[in-house]
């Protein structure tokens, strides 16, 4: 997927790295990348997270470290009057490199080398409090807190997100195209979407569109669409009392049997059992 280059240096001003709190009604789809490393903590929000060619759901407490130039986006839906909320820390290799020269930083160095595939960490209340404190701190103490956070993370168990290395090829035309398509799918997945309809959005034939989409995302168009629909189904199974049948149709599946087959393939569990396991 061809992503938009984000200019972080302009946003960080005179600071040695960029840290900010991002509060919006919901996280909008914005497929982008940047040379800086990025640590993102989701305070509040749910939806799906795309990192490289990996597609996964996220919810409150999601904590992810991304390597340089790794395309990504968090995308969710509005949740009543509750804003989505994230703390984002972005730092360059130029900033962190001097610290990696010390023997005491070997674990941090190894972790950052692994981050080219994206790293997902389990929730840790004490660590999260340090991330929140960093965003509210100024001066040298701010730098020390970041190094402390990275040191703690480097000693924790983690899960690599993307299944393999993702090579981003910059193309302004492709950036506009893929973001237009993905935004359309996000806003219309609950309806029947004809292949011809989405192909015409970017002035391609159906055949050429399928080739373009697979090359850009690593997934077929139908598989990508089903990922979005199943992700929304998971949210509804947990957060609503609607029947499995109602949820399947609200998420754009034309038959309950097809929904059940796709859900089982994606989650390796039936919708009913998924609901039972995830409702406390």
Short mmCIF file of C-alpha atoms in Angstrom, two decimals:
data_model
loop_
_atom_site.label_atom_id
_atom_site.label_comp_id
_atom_site.label_asym_id
_atom_site.label_seq_id
_atom_site.Cartn_x
_atom_site.Cartn_y
_atom_site.Cartn_z
CA UNK A 1 0.00 0.00 0.00
CA UNK A 2 1.53 3.30 -1.03
CA UNK A 3 1.61 5.62 1.96
CA UNK A 4 1.85 9.36 2.55
CA UNK A 5 5.15 10.71 3.90
CA UNK A 6 4.54 12.55 7.18
CA UNK A 7 6.82 15.49 8.05
CA UNK A 8 7.45 15.10 11.78
CA UNK A 9 10.46 17.43 12.08
CA UNK A 10 8.26 20.42 11.31
CA UNK A 11 5.78 19.39 14.01
CA UNK A 12 8.38 18.82 16.75
CA UNK A 13 9.83 22.32 16.43
CA UNK A 14 12.99 22.79 18.52
CA UNK A 15 12.42 19.65 20.63
CA UNK A 16 14.76 16.69 20.17
CA UNK A 17 11.77 14.39 19.63
CA UNK A 18 8.01 14.73 19.20
CA UNK A 19 5.51 13.63 21.86
CA UNK A 20 1.84 14.59 21.87
CA UNK A 21 -1.66 13.54 22.88
CA UNK A 22 -4.10 13.01 20.01
CA UNK A 23 -7.81 13.27 20.85
CA UNK A 24 -10.44 13.10 18.10
CA UNK A 25 -14.02 11.78 17.72
CA UNK A 26 -12.50 8.72 16.03
CA UNK A 27 -9.27 7.69 14.33
CA UNK A 28 -9.62 8.32 10.61
CA UNK A 29 -7.94 6.14 8.01
CA UNK A 30 -4.63 7.77 7.10
CA UNK A 31 -2.11 5.44 5.51
CA UNK A 32 1.29 7.10 6.07
CA UNK A 33 4.92 6.57 7.04
CA UNK A 34 7.89 8.59 8.32
CA UNK A 35 11.63 8.09 8.95
CA UNK A 36 11.15 8.39 12.72
CA UNK A 37 10.48 5.54 15.14
CA UNK A 38 7.02 5.76 16.70
CA UNK A 39 5.63 4.53 20.00
CA UNK A 40 1.82 4.74 20.14
CA UNK A 41 -0.38 4.07 23.14
CA UNK A 42 -4.14 3.94 22.62
CA UNK A 43 -5.75 5.44 25.71
CA UNK A 44 -9.24 5.07 24.31
CA UNK A 45 -10.48 3.72 21.00
CA UNK A 46 -11.14 0.63 18.96
CA UNK A 47 -11.08 -0.38 15.32
CA UNK A 48 -8.42 -1.87 13.11
CA UNK A 49 -4.70 -1.27 12.86
CA UNK A 50 -2.75 -1.81 9.63
CA UNK A 51 1.04 -2.08 9.90
CA UNK A 52 2.90 -3.00 6.73
CA UNK A 53 0.85 -5.88 5.33
CA UNK A 54 -0.64 -6.87 8.70
CA UNK A 55 -4.28 -6.17 9.55
CA UNK A 56 -5.39 -6.52 13.19
CA UNK A 57 -8.07 -5.13 15.50
CA UNK A 58 -7.12 -2.84 18.38
CA UNK A 59 -8.78 -1.52 21.52
CA UNK A 60 -7.99 0.45 24.69
CA UNK A 61 -4.45 -0.22 25.88
CA UNK A 62 -2.91 -1.01 22.49
CA UNK A 63 0.83 -0.29 22.70
CA UNK A 64 2.92 -0.47 19.53
CA UNK A 65 6.47 0.45 18.50
CA UNK A 66 7.02 1.07 14.79
CA UNK A 67 10.32 1.23 12.94
CA UNK A 68 11.51 3.78 10.43
CA UNK A 69 9.47 4.15 7.21
CA UNK A 70 7.00 1.40 8.16
CA UNK A 71 3.57 2.34 6.71
CA UNK A 72 0.71 2.25 9.21
CA UNK A 73 -2.68 3.54 10.26
CA UNK A 74 -5.14 3.18 13.12
CA UNK A 75 -8.75 3.49 11.99
CA UNK A 76 -11.90 3.34 14.11
CA UNK A 77 -15.52 4.37 14.43
CA UNK A 78 -17.14 7.06 16.54
CA UNK A 79 -18.26 5.75 19.94
CA UNK A 80 -21.08 8.07 21.00
CA UNK A 81 -19.75 11.18 22.73
CA UNK A 82 -16.51 9.47 23.80
CA UNK A 83 -13.40 10.69 21.97
CA UNK A 84 -10.68 8.39 20.73
CA UNK A 85 -7.46 9.18 22.55
CA UNK A 86 -3.81 8.30 21.88
CA UNK A 87 -0.36 9.29 23.11
CA UNK A 88 2.27 9.29 20.35
CA UNK A 89 6.04 9.54 20.76
CA UNK A 90 8.19 9.93 17.62
CA UNK A 91 11.98 10.04 17.63
CA UNK A 92 14.63 9.90 14.91
CA UNK A 93 17.55 7.52 14.51
CA UNK A 94 19.85 10.59 14.79
CA UNK A 95 18.42 11.28 18.24
CA UNK A 96 18.60 7.73 19.59
CA UNK A 97 21.87 6.57 17.95
CA UNK A 98 24.26 8.09 20.56
CA UNK A 99 22.47 6.22 23.35
CA UNK A 100 22.77 2.92 21.47
CA UNK A 101 26.58 3.08 21.61
CA UNK A 102 26.59 2.12 25.28
CA UNK A 103 26.81 -1.54 26.29
CA UNK A 104 23.87 -0.95 28.63
CA UNK A 105 21.70 -0.18 25.58
CA UNK A 106 22.17 -3.49 23.74
CA UNK A 107 18.61 -4.64 24.44
CA UNK A 108 17.18 -1.31 23.26
CA UNK A 109 19.27 -1.53 20.09
CA UNK A 110 18.01 -5.05 19.37
CA UNK A 111 14.41 -3.99 20.00
CA UNK A 112 14.69 -1.07 17.58
CA UNK A 113 16.19 -3.38 14.97
CA UNK A 114 13.14 -5.62 15.32
CA UNK A 115 10.74 -2.69 15.06
CA UNK A 116 10.97 -2.66 11.26
CA UNK A 117 8.17 -5.26 11.46
CA UNK A 118 6.25 -3.45 14.20
CA UNK A 119 6.16 -4.59 17.83
CA UNK A 120 3.06 -5.04 20.00
CA UNK A 121 3.49 -5.01 23.80
CA UNK A 122 1.14 -6.17 26.52
CA UNK A 123 -0.49 -3.56 28.75
CA UNK A 124 1.58 -2.54 31.77
CA UNK A 125 0.02 0.01 34.12
CA UNK A 126 3.32 1.31 35.56
CA UNK A 127 4.83 1.69 32.11
CA UNK A 128 1.77 3.51 30.81
CA UNK A 129 1.98 5.97 33.71
CA UNK A 130 5.54 6.79 32.60
CA UNK A 131 4.36 7.37 29.01
CA UNK A 132 1.65 9.74 30.26
CA UNK A 133 4.18 11.55 32.48
CA UNK A 134 6.60 11.99 29.56
CA UNK A 135 3.94 13.77 27.53
CA UNK A 136 3.51 16.25 30.41
CA UNK A 137 7.25 16.79 31.06
CA UNK A 138 9.73 19.33 29.66
CA UNK A 139 13.50 19.70 29.54
CA UNK A 140 16.16 17.05 30.05
CA UNK A 141 13.82 15.01 32.26
CA UNK A 142 11.73 14.38 29.15
CA UNK A 143 14.69 12.72 27.40
CA UNK A 144 15.52 10.63 30.46
CA UNK A 145 11.93 9.41 30.68
CA UNK A 146 11.98 8.31 27.04
CA UNK A 147 15.20 6.32 27.52
CA UNK A 148 13.71 4.74 30.65
CA UNK A 149 10.56 3.77 28.75
CA UNK A 150 12.59 2.21 25.93
CA UNK A 151 14.73 0.35 28.47
CA UNK A 152 11.66 -1.12 30.17
CA UNK A 153 10.12 -2.10 26.84
CA UNK A 154 13.33 -3.79 25.68
CA UNK A 155 13.11 -6.22 28.61
CA UNK A 156 9.48 -7.18 27.99
CA UNK A 157 8.03 -9.98 25.92
CA UNK A 158 6.56 -8.76 22.65
CA UNK A 159 4.85 -9.86 19.47
CA UNK A 160 6.05 -8.90 16.00
CA UNK A 161 3.15 -7.47 14.03
CA UNK A 162 3.99 -7.64 10.32
CA UNK A 163 4.73 -11.18 9.04
CA UNK A 164 7.64 -10.02 6.93
CA UNK A 165 9.57 -6.95 5.83
CA UNK A 166 7.42 -4.34 4.10
CA UNK A 167 9.07 -2.27 1.39
CA UNK A 168 7.38 1.05 0.77
CA UNK A 169 7.71 2.57 -2.68
CA UNK A 170 6.82 6.25 -2.78
CA UNK A 171 4.40 7.32 -5.48
CA UNK A 172 2.14 10.32 -5.02
CA UNK A 173 -0.38 8.98 -7.51
CA UNK A 174 -0.57 5.65 -5.70
CA UNK A 175 -0.87 7.39 -2.33
CA UNK A 176 -3.97 9.24 -3.46
CA UNK A 177 -5.46 6.18 -5.12
CA UNK A 178 -5.11 3.70 -2.27
CA UNK A 179 -6.26 6.16 0.38
CA UNK A 180 -9.32 7.02 -1.71
CA UNK A 181 -10.19 3.33 -2.12
CA UNK A 182 -9.63 2.41 1.52
CA UNK A 183 -11.65 5.38 2.78
CA UNK A 184 -14.50 4.38 0.48
CA UNK A 185 -14.42 0.79 1.73
CA UNK A 186 -14.29 1.95 5.35
CA UNK A 187 -17.37 4.15 4.88
CA UNK A 188 -19.40 1.65 2.84
CA UNK A 189 -18.41 -1.87 3.94
CA UNK A 190 -21.86 -2.46 5.46
CA UNK A 191 -23.39 -2.22 1.97
CA UNK A 192 -22.93 -4.38 -1.09
CA UNK A 193 -19.91 -2.98 -2.94
CA UNK A 194 -19.50 -4.01 -6.56
CA UNK A 195 -15.97 -4.47 -7.83
CA UNK A 196 -16.74 -2.29 -10.83
CA UNK A 197 -17.91 0.51 -8.51
CA UNK A 198 -14.70 0.64 -6.49
CA UNK A 199 -12.48 0.22 -9.55
CA UNK A 200 -14.12 3.21 -11.21
CA UNK A 201 -13.19 5.36 -8.21
CA UNK A 202 -9.60 5.40 -9.46
CA UNK A 203 -10.40 5.00 -13.17
CA UNK A 204 -9.20 1.40 -13.58
CA UNK A 205 -10.73 -1.65 -15.15
CA UNK A 206 -11.76 -4.41 -12.73
CA UNK A 207 -8.80 -6.55 -13.79
CA UNK A 208 -6.24 -3.77 -13.41
CA UNK A 209 -7.77 -2.70 -10.11
CA UNK A 210 -7.38 -6.19 -8.64
CA UNK A 211 -3.72 -6.26 -9.66
CA UNK A 212 -3.13 -2.76 -8.27
CA UNK A 213 -4.86 -3.52 -4.97
CA UNK A 214 -3.03 -6.81 -4.41
CA UNK A 215 0.33 -5.20 -5.16
CA UNK A 216 -0.42 -2.23 -2.91
CA UNK A 217 -1.80 -4.07 0.13
CA UNK A 218 -0.56 -7.64 -0.13
CA UNK A 219 -4.21 -8.77 0.01
CA UNK A 220 -6.91 -9.36 -2.54
CA UNK A 221 -9.72 -6.82 -2.58
CA UNK A 222 -12.29 -9.35 -1.33
CA UNK A 223 -10.03 -10.50 1.53
CA UNK A 224 -9.38 -6.91 2.61
CA UNK A 225 -13.11 -6.12 2.56
CA UNK A 226 -13.86 -9.22 4.61
CA UNK A 227 -11.18 -8.22 7.15
CA UNK A 228 -12.95 -4.91 7.75
CA UNK A 229 -16.36 -6.55 7.99
CA UNK A 230 -15.19 -9.24 10.42
CA UNK A 231 -13.44 -6.63 12.57
CA UNK A 232 -16.70 -4.69 12.87
CA UNK A 233 -18.56 -7.92 13.60
CA UNK A 234 -16.16 -8.64 16.47
CA UNK A 235 -16.85 -5.22 17.93
CA UNK A 236 -20.60 -5.70 17.73
CA UNK A 237 -20.44 -9.19 19.20
CA UNK A 238 -18.74 -7.78 22.28
CA UNK A 239 -20.45 -4.40 22.60
CA UNK A 240 -24.04 -5.18 21.60
CA UNK A 241 -26.82 -7.66 22.32
CA UNK A 242 -27.67 -8.08 18.64
CA UNK A 243 -28.00 -11.61 17.31
CA UNK A 244 -25.28 -13.17 15.18
CA UNK A 245 -27.65 -13.03 12.22
CA UNK A 246 -28.34 -9.30 12.71
CA UNK A 247 -24.64 -8.56 13.02
CA UNK A 248 -23.74 -10.50 9.89
CA UNK A 249 -26.16 -8.47 7.76
CA UNK A 250 -25.21 -5.15 9.38
CA UNK A 251 -21.58 -5.85 8.45
CA UNK A 252 -22.36 -6.38 4.79
CA UNK A 253 -22.58 -10.18 4.52
CA UNK A 254 -25.41 -11.33 2.27
CA UNK A 255 -25.90 -14.71 3.98
CA UNK A 256 -25.39 -15.96 7.52
CA UNK A 257 -23.67 -19.12 6.28
CA UNK A 258 -21.04 -17.14 4.36
CA UNK A 259 -20.47 -14.88 7.39
CA UNK A 260 -19.93 -17.92 9.60
CA UNK A 261 -17.44 -19.43 7.13
CA UNK A 262 -15.41 -16.23 6.81
CA UNK A 263 -15.47 -15.60 10.57
CA UNK A 264 -14.25 -19.12 11.31
CA UNK A 265 -11.47 -18.76 8.74
CA UNK A 266 -10.31 -15.39 10.10
CA UNK A 267 -10.68 -16.01 13.84
CA UNK A 268 -10.49 -19.84 14.00
CA UNK A 269 -13.58 -19.74 16.19
CA UNK A 270 -17.32 -19.33 15.63
CA UNK A 271 -19.03 -15.96 16.27
CA UNK A 272 -21.03 -17.35 19.19
CA UNK A 273 -17.98 -18.78 20.92
CA UNK A 274 -16.04 -15.57 20.24
CA UNK A 275 -18.77 -13.61 22.00
CA UNK A 276 -18.76 -15.99 24.97
CA UNK A 277 -14.98 -15.78 25.42
CA UNK A 278 -14.77 -11.99 25.11
CA UNK A 279 -17.68 -10.81 27.23
CA UNK A 280 -16.68 -10.63 30.88
#
